[in-house]
Amino acid sequence: MKVELENLTKRWGNVVGADHLNLDIDDGEFVAFLGPSGCGKTTTLLMVAGIYKPTEGFVRFDGRVVNHVAPKDRNVGMVFQSYALYPHMTVFQNISYPLKLKKVPRDEMQKRAQRVADMMGIGHLMDRKPAQLSGGQQQRVALGRALVKEPALLLFDEPLSNLDARLRLSMRSEIKRLQIDLGITSIYVTHDQVEAMTMADRIAVMKDGKLQAYATPEELYDQPRTLFVAGFIGNPPMNFLEVEVTRENGDYHARREGFDVIVPPDRGAKAAGRGTVILGIRPEDVALADEGIPGEIYVVEPLGRDDLLDVRIGGASIHVLADPTLGLKIGDAVRLNFNTHKVQFFDPQTEMSLLWTD
């Protein structure tokens, strides 16, 4: 199923939940709605489901406007953060309940429920009740219940938030593989950028009800179109510095107190002569070196595989990933080398990229 949102808006008085959203989701595509709490991602999902009615705009399924189609008639399956399982029902009864409501014959209902349960790895648990299941098993039951009615569209509202980190990782892989195998168009709401980056074909980044960007994970990471997207995508987050870019003797210099780097012409030319601009660079694109910009370690955060260093340079803070075996300590003097082919530049007023927007 192809899904289209056209000028989709939801307001409650002066409160705007979603503000003129425009995006399309191709048949079989997995799209994540990503953003901080209160950005409008769940509101948008509920309008797609038919639970909320849009104030303005349209939701289209395969070109057909469905604004006034009831949720039960949209052929949509939903999985929530809360598993919403019936505690007095067995796994079989929970999974097959949507089929029971549709008055599907019992033999077919049993076959479909068992097939979905086997697919989810819980086929041996059909006689158990939710209280006898782990969190991961309960989530599989909830997903099985959404799949058993063979929906054309799957909607996920932060389904992994209640699981521990190890289980989240395995369920992430299972959901993505299941979606690929079944080819069901899917929308996945999350505030976790790792979930969005690892699972989605495309990500819609939202803030304050507005769509900030809609692109592949790679495009969002390498070519962020706004300051918000640049800072929200990536862990550890991108470093930001206020600099001025000038051209001297054919080279483009990005400068501030205690900081001066030469940037490539294709990037420097777009930031030069604008006064103060914001330079962005990711921690993995900054390296410790024998020669480079001097700084002092302010904090060392052990991450296991790496140490995350907070290095102070002329009043600015730069986060750098370093090898833990170096044994670096607070107060150590270091020098930093910047991969200037990866720097980003943003307008401080509009917060738009100077590299990737017109």
mmCIF file of C-alpha atoms in Angstrom:
data_model
loop_
_atom_site.group_PDB
_atom_site.id
_atom_site.type_symbol
_atom_site.label_atom_id
_atom_site.label_comp_id
_atom_site.label_asym_id
_atom_site.label_seq_id
_atom_site.Cartn_x
_atom_site.Cartn_y
_atom_site.Cartn_z
ATOM 1 C CA MET A 1 0.000 0.000 0.000
ATOM 2 C CA LYS A 2 1.240 3.489 -0.868
ATOM 3 C CA VAL A 3 0.533 6.163 1.766
ATOM 4 C CA GLU A 4 0.422 9.902 1.039
ATOM 5 C CA LEU A 5 0.076 12.744 3.546
ATOM 6 C CA GLU A 6 -0.926 16.070 2.009
ATOM 7 C CA ASN A 7 -0.872 19.251 4.138
ATOM 8 C CA LEU A 8 -1.821 17.054 7.083
ATOM 9 C CA THR A 9 -2.611 19.204 10.121
ATOM 10 C CA LYS A 10 -4.019 18.538 13.579
ATOM 11 C CA ARG A 11 -4.915 21.336 15.995
ATOM 12 C CA TRP A 12 -6.628 21.495 19.365
ATOM 13 C CA GLY A 13 -7.454 25.176 19.762
ATOM 14 C CA ASN A 14 -4.095 26.958 19.739
ATOM 15 C CA VAL A 15 -2.136 23.741 20.220
ATOM 16 C CA VAL A 16 -0.670 22.352 16.990
ATOM 17 C CA GLY A 17 0.069 18.628 16.984
ATOM 18 C CA ALA A 18 0.994 18.338 13.311
ATOM 19 C CA ASP A 19 1.586 21.261 10.983
ATOM 20 C CA HIS A 20 0.998 20.882 7.221
ATOM 21 C CA LEU A 21 2.932 17.658 6.743
ATOM 22 C CA ASN A 22 3.637 16.475 3.212
ATOM 23 C CA LEU A 23 5.280 13.126 2.548
ATOM 24 C CA ASP A 24 4.752 9.904 0.641
ATOM 25 C CA ILE A 25 5.525 6.329 1.642
ATOM 26 C CA ASP A 26 6.040 3.810 -1.139
ATOM 27 C CA ASP A 27 4.456 0.379 -1.212
ATOM 28 C CA GLY A 28 6.514 -1.978 0.966
ATOM 29 C CA GLU A 29 8.639 0.818 2.440
ATOM 30 C CA PHE A 30 9.639 1.034 6.117
ATOM 31 C CA VAL A 31 9.500 4.659 7.288
ATOM 32 C CA ALA A 32 10.343 5.956 10.767
ATOM 33 C CA PHE A 33 8.816 9.072 12.325
ATOM 34 C CA LEU A 34 11.649 10.358 14.520
ATOM 35 C CA GLY A 35 11.780 13.255 16.943
ATOM 36 C CA PRO A 36 11.716 14.315 20.592
ATOM 37 C CA SER A 37 8.672 13.923 22.817
ATOM 38 C CA GLY A 38 5.822 16.196 21.775
ATOM 39 C CA CYS A 39 7.015 16.682 18.192
ATOM 40 C CA GLY A 40 3.814 15.292 16.643
ATOM 41 C CA LYS A 41 4.950 11.863 15.482
ATOM 42 C CA THR A 42 2.305 9.852 17.367
ATOM 43 C CA THR A 43 -0.376 12.408 16.468
ATOM 44 C CA THR A 44 0.488 11.877 12.802
ATOM 45 C CA LEU A 45 0.446 8.095 13.211
ATOM 46 C CA LEU A 46 -3.002 8.228 14.809
ATOM 47 C CA MET A 47 -4.322 10.287 11.892
ATOM 48 C CA VAL A 48 -3.002 7.637 9.509
ATOM 49 C CA ALA A 49 -4.747 4.988 11.627
ATOM 50 C CA GLY A 50 -8.003 6.957 11.628
ATOM 51 C CA ILE A 51 -8.108 7.371 15.413
ATOM 52 C CA TYR A 52 -7.614 11.141 15.043
ATOM 53 C CA LYS A 53 -9.430 13.112 12.371
ATOM 54 C CA PRO A 54 -7.257 15.727 10.606
ATOM 55 C CA THR A 55 -8.083 19.404 11.085
ATOM 56 C CA GLU A 56 -6.810 20.018 7.555
ATOM 57 C CA GLY A 57 -5.258 17.997 4.776
ATOM 58 C CA PHE A 58 -5.606 14.467 3.518
ATOM 59 C CA VAL A 59 -4.474 10.919 4.162
ATOM 60 C CA ARG A 60 -4.443 8.776 1.020
ATOM 61 C CA PHE A 61 -4.071 5.012 0.710
ATOM 62 C CA ASP A 62 -3.186 3.984 -2.855
ATOM 63 C CA GLY A 63 -4.472 7.344 -4.084
ATOM 64 C CA ARG A 64 -7.809 7.129 -2.234
ATOM 65 C CA VAL A 65 -8.647 9.717 0.445
ATOM 66 C CA VAL A 66 -9.426 7.863 3.690
ATOM 67 C CA ASN A 67 -10.077 10.795 6.056
ATOM 68 C CA HIS A 68 -13.615 9.584 6.759
ATOM 69 C CA VAL A 69 -12.905 5.842 6.659
ATOM 70 C CA ALA A 70 -13.259 4.207 10.098
ATOM 71 C CA PRO A 71 -10.107 2.662 11.625
ATOM 72 C CA LYS A 72 -11.562 -0.855 11.400
ATOM 73 C CA ASP A 73 -12.067 -0.435 7.653
ATOM 74 C CA ARG A 74 -8.547 0.821 6.831
ATOM 75 C CA ASN A 75 -6.851 -2.605 6.809
ATOM 76 C CA VAL A 76 -4.230 -1.361 9.261
ATOM 77 C CA GLY A 77 -2.435 -3.271 12.017
ATOM 78 C CA MET A 78 -1.113 -1.428 15.090
ATOM 79 C CA VAL A 79 1.503 -2.277 17.708
ATOM 80 C CA PHE A 80 1.778 -0.018 20.765
ATOM 81 C CA GLN A 81 4.322 0.700 23.490
ATOM 82 C CA SER A 82 1.817 -0.893 25.843
ATOM 83 C CA TYR A 83 1.251 -4.450 24.620
ATOM 84 C CA ALA A 84 -2.506 -4.090 25.345
ATOM 85 C CA LEU A 85 -2.969 -7.849 25.741
ATOM 86 C CA TYR A 86 -6.092 -9.266 27.361
ATOM 87 C CA PRO A 87 -4.809 -10.793 30.634
ATOM 88 C CA HIS A 88 -7.598 -13.401 30.880
ATOM 89 C CA MET A 89 -6.976 -14.706 27.343
ATOM 90 C CA THR A 90 -4.368 -17.186 26.164
ATOM 91 C CA VAL A 91 -1.756 -16.334 23.540
ATOM 92 C CA PHE A 92 -3.925 -18.028 20.918
ATOM 93 C CA GLN A 93 -7.005 -16.075 21.966
ATOM 94 C CA ASN A 94 -5.108 -12.765 21.960
ATOM 95 C CA ILE A 95 -3.593 -13.334 18.522
ATOM 96 C CA SER A 96 -6.808 -14.612 16.962
ATOM 97 C CA TYR A 97 -9.101 -11.978 18.504
ATOM 98 C CA PRO A 98 -9.153 -9.695 15.404
ATOM 99 C CA LEU A 99 -10.222 -12.713 13.328
ATOM 100 C CA LYS A 100 -12.932 -13.564 15.837
ATOM 101 C CA LEU A 101 -14.334 -10.042 15.479
ATOM 102 C CA LYS A 102 -14.434 -10.574 11.704
ATOM 103 C CA LYS A 103 -16.238 -13.895 12.236
ATOM 104 C CA VAL A 104 -13.537 -15.889 10.453
ATOM 105 C CA PRO A 105 -14.311 -19.648 10.575
ATOM 106 C CA ARG A 106 -12.610 -21.355 13.520
ATOM 107 C CA ASP A 107 -10.482 -23.742 11.437
ATOM 108 C CA GLU A 108 -9.043 -20.890 9.376
ATOM 109 C CA MET A 109 -8.624 -18.787 12.517
ATOM 110 C CA GLN A 110 -6.563 -21.541 14.164
ATOM 111 C CA LYS A 111 -4.395 -22.021 11.071
ATOM 112 C CA ARG A 112 -3.671 -18.314 10.650
ATOM 113 C CA ALA A 113 -3.000 -17.733 14.348
ATOM 114 C CA GLN A 114 -0.647 -20.731 14.525
ATOM 115 C CA ARG A 115 1.180 -19.676 11.349
ATOM 116 C CA VAL A 116 1.769 -16.165 12.706
ATOM 117 C CA ALA A 117 2.781 -17.476 16.138
ATOM 118 C CA ASP A 118 5.302 -19.850 14.544
ATOM 119 C CA MET A 119 6.661 -16.959 12.477
ATOM 120 C CA MET A 120 7.104 -14.955 15.703
ATOM 121 C CA GLY A 121 8.785 -17.853 17.518
ATOM 122 C CA ILE A 122 5.992 -18.265 20.066
ATOM 123 C CA GLY A 123 4.105 -21.180 18.505
ATOM 124 C CA HIS A 124 4.828 -23.326 21.573
ATOM 125 C CA LEU A 125 3.252 -20.781 23.939
ATOM 126 C CA MET A 126 -0.287 -20.712 22.552
ATOM 127 C CA ASP A 127 -1.933 -21.963 25.778
ATOM 128 C CA ARG A 128 -0.153 -19.532 28.108
ATOM 129 C CA LYS A 129 -1.549 -16.277 29.435
ATOM 130 C CA PRO A 130 0.286 -12.919 29.291
ATOM 131 C CA ALA A 131 1.340 -13.053 32.959
ATOM 132 C CA GLN A 132 3.309 -16.224 32.176
ATOM 133 C CA LEU A 133 5.317 -14.534 29.397
ATOM 134 C CA SER A 134 8.433 -12.377 29.352
ATOM 135 C CA GLY A 135 8.316 -8.820 28.015
ATOM 136 C CA GLY A 136 9.785 -9.910 24.700
ATOM 137 C CA GLN A 137 7.257 -12.723 24.348
ATOM 138 C CA GLN A 138 4.399 -10.349 25.135
ATOM 139 C CA GLN A 139 5.647 -7.978 22.446
ATOM 140 C CA ARG A 140 5.714 -10.854 19.959
ATOM 141 C CA VAL A 141 2.097 -11.663 20.828
ATOM 142 C CA ALA A 142 1.119 -8.028 20.225
ATOM 143 C CA LEU A 143 2.933 -8.058 16.879
ATOM 144 C CA GLY A 144 1.331 -11.378 15.956
ATOM 145 C CA ARG A 145 -2.115 -9.962 16.710
ATOM 146 C CA ALA A 146 -1.406 -7.056 14.339
ATOM 147 C CA LEU A 147 -0.153 -9.403 11.592
ATOM 148 C CA VAL A 148 -2.829 -12.084 11.794
ATOM 149 C CA LYS A 149 -5.425 -10.008 9.958
ATOM 150 C CA GLU A 150 -2.950 -9.593 7.078
ATOM 151 C CA PRO A 151 -2.952 -5.770 7.039
ATOM 152 C CA ALA A 152 -1.793 -3.686 4.093
ATOM 153 C CA LEU A 153 -0.166 -1.212 6.515
ATOM 154 C CA LEU A 154 1.611 -1.768 9.845
ATOM 155 C CA LEU A 155 1.847 1.057 12.391
ATOM 156 C CA PHE A 156 4.284 0.887 15.325
ATOM 157 C CA ASP A 157 4.096 3.376 18.211
ATOM 158 C CA GLU A 158 7.377 3.074 20.167
ATOM 159 C CA PRO A 159 6.901 -0.707 20.503
ATOM 160 C CA LEU A 160 10.286 -1.453 22.092
ATOM 161 C CA SER A 161 10.375 1.242 24.775
ATOM 162 C CA ASN A 162 9.450 -1.155 27.592
ATOM 163 C CA LEU A 163 12.165 -3.703 26.769
ATOM 164 C CA ASP A 164 15.715 -3.881 28.114
ATOM 165 C CA ALA A 165 18.633 -2.943 25.859
ATOM 166 C CA ARG A 166 19.596 -6.501 24.846
ATOM 167 C CA LEU A 167 16.012 -7.458 23.999
ATOM 168 C CA ARG A 168 15.496 -4.204 22.105
ATOM 169 C CA LEU A 169 18.442 -5.069 19.892
ATOM 170 C CA SER A 170 17.132 -8.535 19.008
ATOM 171 C CA MET A 171 13.532 -7.345 18.500
ATOM 172 C CA ARG A 172 14.794 -4.543 16.263
ATOM 173 C CA SER A 173 16.369 -7.116 13.969
ATOM 174 C CA GLU A 174 13.316 -9.379 14.067
ATOM 175 C CA ILE A 175 10.867 -6.607 13.182
ATOM 176 C CA LYS A 176 13.024 -5.362 10.318
ATOM 177 C CA ARG A 177 13.529 -8.858 8.879
ATOM 178 C CA LEU A 178 9.824 -9.646 9.246
ATOM 179 C CA GLN A 179 8.893 -6.443 7.427
ATOM 180 C CA ILE A 180 11.293 -7.243 4.582
ATOM 181 C CA ASP A 181 10.004 -10.823 4.270
ATOM 182 C CA LEU A 182 6.321 -9.815 4.305
ATOM 183 C CA GLY A 183 6.743 -6.625 2.272
ATOM 184 C CA ILE A 184 4.168 -4.737 4.340
ATOM 185 C CA THR A 185 4.295 -0.937 4.219
ATOM 186 C CA SER A 186 5.254 0.141 7.747
ATOM 187 C CA ILE A 187 5.430 3.343 9.797
ATOM 188 C CA TYR A 188 7.488 3.227 12.975
ATOM 189 C CA VAL A 189 7.300 5.998 15.599
ATOM 190 C CA THR A 190 10.346 6.401 17.832
ATOM 191 C CA HIS A 191 12.385 8.984 19.733
ATOM 192 C CA ASP A 192 15.422 6.680 19.505
ATOM 193 C CA GLN A 193 17.569 7.697 16.551
ATOM 194 C CA VAL A 194 19.455 4.375 16.665
ATOM 195 C CA GLU A 195 16.189 2.494 16.090
ATOM 196 C CA ALA A 196 15.275 4.803 13.221
ATOM 197 C CA MET A 197 18.714 4.671 11.591
ATOM 198 C CA THR A 198 19.048 0.885 11.771
ATOM 199 C CA MET A 199 15.505 -0.078 10.751
ATOM 200 C CA ALA A 200 14.066 2.481 8.341
ATOM 201 C CA ASP A 201 14.394 2.870 4.583
ATOM 202 C CA ARG A 202 13.611 6.564 5.071
ATOM 203 C CA ILE A 203 13.241 8.733 8.167
ATOM 204 C CA ALA A 204 10.867 11.655 8.696
ATOM 205 C CA VAL A 205 12.491 13.888 11.324
ATOM 206 C CA MET A 206 9.949 16.034 13.181
ATOM 207 C CA LYS A 207 10.110 18.965 15.571
ATOM 208 C CA ASP A 208 7.237 21.057 16.978
ATOM 209 C CA GLY A 209 4.774 19.409 14.613
ATOM 210 C CA LYS A 210 6.791 20.271 11.514
ATOM 211 C CA LEU A 211 8.676 18.001 9.145
ATOM 212 C CA GLN A 212 12.366 18.903 9.403
ATOM 213 C CA ALA A 213 13.719 16.385 6.899
ATOM 214 C CA TYR A 214 12.645 13.267 5.023
ATOM 215 C CA ALA A 215 15.481 11.181 3.623
ATOM 216 C CA THR A 216 17.463 7.962 3.918
ATOM 217 C CA PRO A 217 19.531 7.411 7.083
ATOM 218 C CA GLU A 218 22.722 7.955 5.081
ATOM 219 C CA GLU A 219 21.509 11.276 3.659
ATOM 220 C CA LEU A 220 20.417 12.544 7.072
ATOM 221 C CA TYR A 221 23.778 11.628 8.578
ATOM 222 C CA ASP A 222 26.053 12.928 5.826
ATOM 223 C CA GLN A 223 23.966 15.793 4.429
ATOM 224 C CA PRO A 224 21.842 17.256 7.259
ATOM 225 C CA ARG A 225 19.702 20.087 5.929
ATOM 226 C CA THR A 226 19.091 21.801 9.283
ATOM 227 C CA LEU A 227 20.998 22.394 12.506
ATOM 228 C CA PHE A 228 18.367 20.414 14.408
ATOM 229 C CA VAL A 229 18.738 17.348 12.186
ATOM 230 C CA ALA A 230 22.541 17.546 12.386
ATOM 231 C CA GLY A 231 22.429 17.593 16.186
ATOM 232 C CA PHE A 232 19.651 15.029 16.598
ATOM 233 C CA ILE A 233 21.063 12.370 14.269
ATOM 234 C CA GLY A 234 24.267 10.718 15.434
ATOM 235 C CA ASN A 235 25.593 9.421 18.740
ATOM 236 C CA PRO A 236 27.705 11.027 20.139
ATOM 237 C CA PRO A 237 26.095 14.143 18.659
ATOM 238 C CA MET A 238 27.774 16.521 16.250
ATOM 239 C CA ASN A 239 30.102 19.237 17.572
ATOM 240 C CA PHE A 240 29.124 22.840 16.791
ATOM 241 C CA LEU A 241 31.404 25.897 16.749
ATOM 242 C CA GLU A 242 30.751 29.509 15.807
ATOM 243 C CA VAL A 243 33.399 30.498 13.240
ATOM 244 C CA GLU A 244 34.063 32.977 10.463
ATOM 245 C CA VAL A 245 35.135 31.677 7.060
ATOM 246 C CA THR A 246 37.482 33.850 5.010
ATOM 247 C CA ARG A 247 39.492 33.321 1.834
ATOM 248 C CA GLU A 248 43.214 34.032 2.031
ATOM 249 C CA ASN A 249 45.790 33.248 -0.671
ATOM 250 C CA GLY A 250 43.353 30.868 -2.335
ATOM 251 C CA ASP A 251 42.579 28.916 0.863
ATOM 252 C CA TYR A 252 39.382 29.010 2.925
ATOM 253 C CA HIS A 253 40.010 29.380 6.662
ATOM 254 C CA ALA A 254 37.416 28.658 9.364
ATOM 255 C CA ARG A 255 38.503 30.622 12.435
ATOM 256 C CA ARG A 256 37.607 31.436 16.010
ATOM 257 C CA GLU A 257 39.595 31.917 19.215
ATOM 258 C CA GLY A 258 42.194 29.136 19.419
ATOM 259 C CA PHE A 259 40.902 27.513 16.236
ATOM 260 C CA ASP A 260 41.963 27.810 12.591
ATOM 261 C CA VAL A 261 41.458 25.103 9.964
ATOM 262 C CA ILE A 262 41.630 25.167 6.176
ATOM 263 C CA VAL A 263 38.438 23.746 4.636
ATOM 264 C CA PRO A 264 37.933 22.402 1.093
ATOM 265 C CA PRO A 265 36.896 25.014 -1.513
ATOM 266 C CA ASP A 266 33.572 23.299 -2.289
ATOM 267 C CA ARG A 267 32.538 23.816 1.357
ATOM 268 C CA GLY A 268 34.422 26.967 2.256
ATOM 269 C CA ALA A 269 33.072 28.947 -0.708
ATOM 270 C CA LYS A 270 29.493 28.487 0.512
ATOM 271 C CA ALA A 271 30.282 29.814 3.998
ATOM 272 C CA ALA A 272 32.807 32.562 3.206
ATOM 273 C CA GLY A 273 31.875 36.222 3.589
ATOM 274 C CA ARG A 274 28.769 35.543 5.691
ATOM 275 C CA GLY A 275 30.159 36.699 9.030
ATOM 276 C CA THR A 276 29.586 34.256 11.867
ATOM 277 C CA VAL A 277 28.417 30.808 10.758
ATOM 278 C CA ILE A 278 28.092 27.515 12.628
ATOM 279 C CA LEU A 279 30.611 24.803 11.796
ATOM 280 C CA GLY A 280 29.565 21.234 12.550
ATOM 281 C CA ILE A 281 31.782 18.169 12.708
ATOM 282 C CA ARG A 282 31.119 14.717 14.139
ATOM 283 C CA PRO A 283 33.327 13.311 16.939
ATOM 284 C CA GLU A 284 34.543 10.474 14.708
ATOM 285 C CA ASP A 285 35.869 13.056 12.232
ATOM 286 C CA VAL A 286 38.168 14.593 14.863
ATOM 287 C CA ALA A 287 41.364 12.712 15.721
ATOM 288 C CA LEU A 288 44.213 13.041 18.178
ATOM 289 C CA ALA A 289 47.423 13.938 16.350
ATOM 290 C CA ASP A 290 51.051 14.925 16.896
ATOM 291 C CA GLU A 291 50.356 18.194 15.113
ATOM 292 C CA GLY A 292 47.114 20.114 15.113
ATOM 293 C CA ILE A 293 45.011 22.466 17.174
ATOM 294 C CA PRO A 294 46.036 22.434 20.859
ATOM 295 C CA GLY A 295 43.490 21.725 23.559
ATOM 296 C CA GLU A 296 43.093 20.378 27.083
ATOM 297 C CA ILE A 297 41.019 17.393 28.190
ATOM 298 C CA TYR A 298 38.158 18.562 30.410
ATOM 299 C CA VAL A 299 36.310 15.244 30.880
ATOM 300 C CA VAL A 300 36.963 11.593 29.953
ATOM 301 C CA GLU A 301 33.881 9.370 29.509
ATOM 302 C CA PRO A 302 34.730 5.645 29.134
ATOM 303 C CA LEU A 303 32.368 3.984 26.637
ATOM 304 C CA GLY A 304 34.087 0.593 26.523
ATOM 305 C CA ARG A 305 35.308 0.388 22.947
ATOM 306 C CA ASP A 306 36.181 4.113 22.967
ATOM 307 C CA ASP A 307 36.751 6.960 25.389
ATOM 308 C CA LEU A 308 34.699 10.076 24.697
ATOM 309 C CA LEU A 309 36.873 13.099 25.398
ATOM 310 C CA ASP A 310 35.569 16.603 26.055
ATOM 311 C CA VAL A 311 38.443 18.792 24.852
ATOM 312 C CA ARG A 312 38.442 22.549 25.476
ATOM 313 C CA ILE A 313 39.818 24.746 22.689
ATOM 314 C CA GLY A 314 39.792 28.494 23.259
ATOM 315 C CA GLY A 315 36.571 28.426 25.263
ATOM 316 C CA ALA A 316 34.853 25.913 22.953
ATOM 317 C CA SER A 317 34.065 22.276 23.710
ATOM 318 C CA ILE A 318 34.917 19.534 21.199
ATOM 319 C CA HIS A 319 33.983 15.880 21.702
ATOM 320 C CA VAL A 320 36.490 13.368 20.345
ATOM 321 C CA LEU A 321 36.559 9.553 20.299
ATOM 322 C CA ALA A 322 39.877 8.103 21.485
ATOM 323 C CA ASP A 323 41.475 4.709 22.078
ATOM 324 C CA PRO A 324 41.074 3.772 25.794
ATOM 325 C CA THR A 325 44.532 2.180 25.816
ATOM 326 C CA LEU A 326 46.051 5.665 25.510
ATOM 327 C CA GLY A 327 45.168 6.199 29.172
ATOM 328 C CA LEU A 328 44.303 9.864 28.725
ATOM 329 C CA LYS A 329 43.334 11.844 31.827
ATOM 330 C CA ILE A 330 41.638 15.110 32.735
ATOM 331 C CA GLY A 331 44.058 17.989 32.277
ATOM 332 C CA ASP A 332 46.193 16.293 29.607
ATOM 333 C CA ALA A 333 47.274 18.503 26.719
ATOM 334 C CA VAL A 334 46.353 17.107 23.294
ATOM 335 C CA ARG A 335 46.335 18.202 19.671
ATOM 336 C CA LEU A 336 43.397 17.664 17.342
ATOM 337 C CA ASN A 337 43.238 17.065 13.612
ATOM 338 C CA PHE A 338 39.944 17.736 11.806
ATOM 339 C CA ASN A 339 38.739 15.847 8.727
ATOM 340 C CA THR A 340 37.673 19.030 6.965
ATOM 341 C CA HIS A 341 36.090 17.100 4.081
ATOM 342 C CA LYS A 342 33.330 16.223 6.569
ATOM 343 C CA VAL A 343 32.637 19.685 8.033
ATOM 344 C CA GLN A 344 29.131 21.145 7.787
ATOM 345 C CA PHE A 345 28.149 24.823 7.792
ATOM 346 C CA PHE A 346 24.856 26.322 8.987
ATOM 347 C CA ASP A 347 23.305 29.779 8.994
ATOM 348 C CA PRO A 348 22.939 30.814 12.674
ATOM 349 C CA GLN A 349 19.714 32.738 11.998
ATOM 350 C CA THR A 350 17.768 30.306 9.800
ATOM 351 C CA GLU A 351 19.586 27.191 11.124
ATOM 352 C CA MET A 352 19.571 25.887 7.535
ATOM 353 C CA SER A 353 22.552 24.152 5.959
ATOM 354 C CA LEU A 354 24.739 26.318 3.741
ATOM 355 C CA LEU A 355 25.877 23.190 1.882
ATOM 356 C CA TRP A 356 22.721 21.202 1.188
ATOM 357 C CA THR A 357 20.001 23.838 0.755
ATOM 358 C CA ASP A 358 19.600 26.501 -1.918
#
